[in-house]
Short mmCIF file of the C-alpha atoms (twelve columns), coordinates in Angstrom:
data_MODEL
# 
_entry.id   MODEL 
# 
loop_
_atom_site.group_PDB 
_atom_site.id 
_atom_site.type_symbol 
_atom_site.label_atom_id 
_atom_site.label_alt_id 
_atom_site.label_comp_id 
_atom_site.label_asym_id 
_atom_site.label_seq_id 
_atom_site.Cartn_x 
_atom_site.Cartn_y 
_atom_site.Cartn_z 
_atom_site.pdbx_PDB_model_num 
ATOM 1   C CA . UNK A 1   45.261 -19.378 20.699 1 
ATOM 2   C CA . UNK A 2   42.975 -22.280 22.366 1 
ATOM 3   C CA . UNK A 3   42.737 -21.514 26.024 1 
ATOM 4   C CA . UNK A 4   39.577 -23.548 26.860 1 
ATOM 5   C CA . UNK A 5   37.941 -25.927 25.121 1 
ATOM 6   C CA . UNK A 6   35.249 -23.677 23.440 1 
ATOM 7   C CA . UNK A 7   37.232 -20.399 23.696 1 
ATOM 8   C CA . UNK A 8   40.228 -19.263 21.620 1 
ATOM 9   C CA . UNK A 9   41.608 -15.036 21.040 1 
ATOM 10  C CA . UNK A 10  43.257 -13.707 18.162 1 
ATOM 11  C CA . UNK A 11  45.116 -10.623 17.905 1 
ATOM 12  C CA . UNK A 12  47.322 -9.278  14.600 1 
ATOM 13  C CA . UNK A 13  48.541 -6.000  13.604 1 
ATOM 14  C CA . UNK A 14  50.348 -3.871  10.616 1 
ATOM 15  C CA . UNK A 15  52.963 -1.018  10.579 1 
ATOM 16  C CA . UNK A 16  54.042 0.764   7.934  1 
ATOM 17  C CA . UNK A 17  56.930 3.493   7.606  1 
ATOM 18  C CA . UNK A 18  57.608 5.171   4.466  1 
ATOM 19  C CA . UNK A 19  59.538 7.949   3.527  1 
ATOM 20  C CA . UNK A 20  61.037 9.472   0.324  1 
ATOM 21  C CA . UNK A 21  64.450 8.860   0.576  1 
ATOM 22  C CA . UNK A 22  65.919 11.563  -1.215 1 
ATOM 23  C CA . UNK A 23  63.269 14.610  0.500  1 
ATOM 24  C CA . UNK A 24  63.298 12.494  3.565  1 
ATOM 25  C CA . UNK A 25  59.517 13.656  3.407  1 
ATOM 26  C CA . UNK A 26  57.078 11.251  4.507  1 
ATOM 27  C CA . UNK A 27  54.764 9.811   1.740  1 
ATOM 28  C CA . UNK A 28  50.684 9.860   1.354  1 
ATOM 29  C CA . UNK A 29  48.122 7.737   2.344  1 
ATOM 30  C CA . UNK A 30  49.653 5.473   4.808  1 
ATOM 31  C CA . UNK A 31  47.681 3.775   7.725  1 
ATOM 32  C CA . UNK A 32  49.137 4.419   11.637 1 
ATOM 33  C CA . UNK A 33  50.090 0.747   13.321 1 
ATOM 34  C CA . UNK A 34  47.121 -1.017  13.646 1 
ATOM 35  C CA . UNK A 35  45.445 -3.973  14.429 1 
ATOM 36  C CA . UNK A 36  42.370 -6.074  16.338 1 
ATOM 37  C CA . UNK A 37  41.781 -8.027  19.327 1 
ATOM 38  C CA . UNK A 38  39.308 -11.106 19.482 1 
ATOM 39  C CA . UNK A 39  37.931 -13.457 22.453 1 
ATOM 40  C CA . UNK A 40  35.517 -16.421 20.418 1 
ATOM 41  C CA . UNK A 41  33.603 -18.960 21.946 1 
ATOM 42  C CA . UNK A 42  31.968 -21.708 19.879 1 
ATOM 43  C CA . UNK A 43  28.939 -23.390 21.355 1 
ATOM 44  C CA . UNK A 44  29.005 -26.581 19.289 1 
ATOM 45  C CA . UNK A 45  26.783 -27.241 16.539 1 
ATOM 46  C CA . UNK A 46  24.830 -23.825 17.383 1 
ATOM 47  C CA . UNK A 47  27.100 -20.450 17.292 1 
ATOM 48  C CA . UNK A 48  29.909 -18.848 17.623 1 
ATOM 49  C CA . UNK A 49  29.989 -15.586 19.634 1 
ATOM 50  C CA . UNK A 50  33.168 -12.936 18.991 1 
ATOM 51  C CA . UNK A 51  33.726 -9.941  21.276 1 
ATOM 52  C CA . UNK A 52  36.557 -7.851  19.340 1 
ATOM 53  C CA . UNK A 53  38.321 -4.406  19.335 1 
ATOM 54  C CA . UNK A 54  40.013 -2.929  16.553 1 
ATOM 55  C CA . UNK A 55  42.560 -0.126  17.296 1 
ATOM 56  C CA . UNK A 56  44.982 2.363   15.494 1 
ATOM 57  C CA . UNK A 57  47.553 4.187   16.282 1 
ATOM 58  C CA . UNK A 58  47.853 8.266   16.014 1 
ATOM 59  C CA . UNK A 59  49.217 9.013   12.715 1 
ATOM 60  C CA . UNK A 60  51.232 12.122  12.681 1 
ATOM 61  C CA . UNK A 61  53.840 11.020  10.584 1 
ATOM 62  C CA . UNK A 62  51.875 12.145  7.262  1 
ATOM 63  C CA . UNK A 63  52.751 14.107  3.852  1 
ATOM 64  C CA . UNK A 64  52.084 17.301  2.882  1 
ATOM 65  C CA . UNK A 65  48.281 18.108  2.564  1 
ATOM 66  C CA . UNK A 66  47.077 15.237  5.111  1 
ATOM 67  C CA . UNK A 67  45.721 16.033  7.941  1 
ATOM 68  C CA . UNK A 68  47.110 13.931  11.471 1 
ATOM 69  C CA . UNK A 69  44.687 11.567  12.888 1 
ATOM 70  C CA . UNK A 70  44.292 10.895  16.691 1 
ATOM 71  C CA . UNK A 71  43.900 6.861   17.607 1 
ATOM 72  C CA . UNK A 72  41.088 4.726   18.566 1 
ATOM 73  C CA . UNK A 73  39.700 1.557   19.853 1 
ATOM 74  C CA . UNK A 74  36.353 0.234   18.684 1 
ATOM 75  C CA . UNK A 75  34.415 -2.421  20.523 1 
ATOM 76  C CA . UNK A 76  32.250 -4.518  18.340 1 
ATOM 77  C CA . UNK A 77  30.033 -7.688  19.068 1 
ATOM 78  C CA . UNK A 78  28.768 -10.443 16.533 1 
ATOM 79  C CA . UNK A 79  27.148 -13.791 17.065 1 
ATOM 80  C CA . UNK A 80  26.911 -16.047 14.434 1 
ATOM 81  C CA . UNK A 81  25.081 -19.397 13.703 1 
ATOM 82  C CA . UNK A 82  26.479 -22.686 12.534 1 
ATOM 83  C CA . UNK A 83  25.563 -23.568 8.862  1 
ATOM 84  C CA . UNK A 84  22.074 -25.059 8.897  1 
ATOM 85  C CA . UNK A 85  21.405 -28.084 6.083  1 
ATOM 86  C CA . UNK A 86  17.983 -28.093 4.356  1 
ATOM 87  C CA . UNK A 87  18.385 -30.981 1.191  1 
ATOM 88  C CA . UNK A 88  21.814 -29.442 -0.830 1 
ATOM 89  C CA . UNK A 89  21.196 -26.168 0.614  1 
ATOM 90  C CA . UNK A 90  22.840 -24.522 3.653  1 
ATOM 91  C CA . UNK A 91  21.349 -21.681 6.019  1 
ATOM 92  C CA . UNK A 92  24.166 -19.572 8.423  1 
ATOM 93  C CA . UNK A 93  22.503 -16.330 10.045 1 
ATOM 94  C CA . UNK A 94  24.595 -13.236 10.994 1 
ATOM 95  C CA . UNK A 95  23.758 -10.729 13.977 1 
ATOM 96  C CA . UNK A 96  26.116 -7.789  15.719 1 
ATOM 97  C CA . UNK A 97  27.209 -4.756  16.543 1 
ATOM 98  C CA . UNK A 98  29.693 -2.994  15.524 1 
ATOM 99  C CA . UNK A 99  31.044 0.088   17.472 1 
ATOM 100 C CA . UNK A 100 29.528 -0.635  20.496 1 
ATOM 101 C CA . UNK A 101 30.625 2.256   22.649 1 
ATOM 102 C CA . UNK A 102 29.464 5.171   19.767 1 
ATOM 103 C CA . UNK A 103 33.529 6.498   19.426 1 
ATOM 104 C CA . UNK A 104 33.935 8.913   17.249 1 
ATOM 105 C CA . UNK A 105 37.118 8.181   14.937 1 
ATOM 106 C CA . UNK A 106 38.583 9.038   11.695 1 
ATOM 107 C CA . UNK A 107 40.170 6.265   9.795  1 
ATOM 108 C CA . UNK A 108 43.422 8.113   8.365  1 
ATOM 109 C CA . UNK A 109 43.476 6.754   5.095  1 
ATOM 110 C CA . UNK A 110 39.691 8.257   4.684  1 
ATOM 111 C CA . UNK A 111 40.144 11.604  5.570  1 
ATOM 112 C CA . UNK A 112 42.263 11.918  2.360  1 
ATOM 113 C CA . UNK A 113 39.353 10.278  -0.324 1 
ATOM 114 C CA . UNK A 114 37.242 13.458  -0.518 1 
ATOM 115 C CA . UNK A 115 39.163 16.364  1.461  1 
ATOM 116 C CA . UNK A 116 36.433 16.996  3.915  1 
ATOM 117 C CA . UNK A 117 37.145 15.459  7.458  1 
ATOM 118 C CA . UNK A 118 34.508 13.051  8.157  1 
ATOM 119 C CA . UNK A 119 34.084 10.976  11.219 1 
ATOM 120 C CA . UNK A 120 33.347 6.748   10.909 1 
ATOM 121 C CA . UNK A 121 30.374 5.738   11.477 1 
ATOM 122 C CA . UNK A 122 28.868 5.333   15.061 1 
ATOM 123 C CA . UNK A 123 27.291 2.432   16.392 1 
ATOM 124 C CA . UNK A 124 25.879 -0.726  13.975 1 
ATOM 125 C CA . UNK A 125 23.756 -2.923  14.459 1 
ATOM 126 C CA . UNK A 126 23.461 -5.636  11.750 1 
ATOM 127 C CA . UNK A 127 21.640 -9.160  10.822 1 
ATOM 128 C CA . UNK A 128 22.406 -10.912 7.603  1 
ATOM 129 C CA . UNK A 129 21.356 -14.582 6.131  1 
ATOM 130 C CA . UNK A 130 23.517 -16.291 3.904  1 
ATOM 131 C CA . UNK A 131 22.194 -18.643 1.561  1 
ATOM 132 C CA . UNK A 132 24.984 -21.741 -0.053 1 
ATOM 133 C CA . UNK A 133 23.845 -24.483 -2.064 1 
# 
């Protein structure tokens, strides 16, 4: 949605319920509700700056052998800059960071991938260059 003329938000999010329906048992691997928040703003020709939070959910509503996972809500940052022409080539550099606050979260559908409970990552910082010709 466009509120101003350089700033626009986003939001979505996903639910899924599943459940055997003759064991009325729920089944594996499914995600809590989830979803993400975004505020942009676009300086023109330059960047575009996004201030976003992704959230899920507690997920209690698992199958046998998973383990419940509380919910979160992750700031992250990122700045990126307009493509930049050189001859039939084009520049467009990347900087953020991504869990700004440090939380310490499990994703649901990893705690099941190895069956040792390991938090997400903390805080990221990242730059990246993409090249296009």
């Amino acid at each position: 949605y466009h509120f101003a003329p350089h700033f626009w938000t986003m939001a979505n999010a996903a639910y899924t319920y599943t459940q055997d329906l003759n064991t009325k048992k729920f089944l594996p691997q499914i995600p809590p509700i989830k979803g993400l928040v975004e505020l942009n703003y676009r300086y023109p020709r330059y960047f575009v700056a996004t201030l976003s939070g992704q959230w899920a959910a507690k997920q209690s509503q698992v199958a046998e052998g998973e383990d419940k996972t509380d919910g979160y809500f992750i700031l992250n940052f990122g700045i990126r800059s307009e493509k930049i022409k050189m001859y039939s080539s084009a520049w467009q550099f990347f900087a953020g960071m991504d869990n700004i606050l440090d939380t310490e979260y499990y994703n649901h559908l990893a705690t099941t991938r190895t069956g040792v409970r390991i938090p997400e990552a903390g805080r990221n910082i990242y730059a990246k260059v993409q090249f296009s010709w």
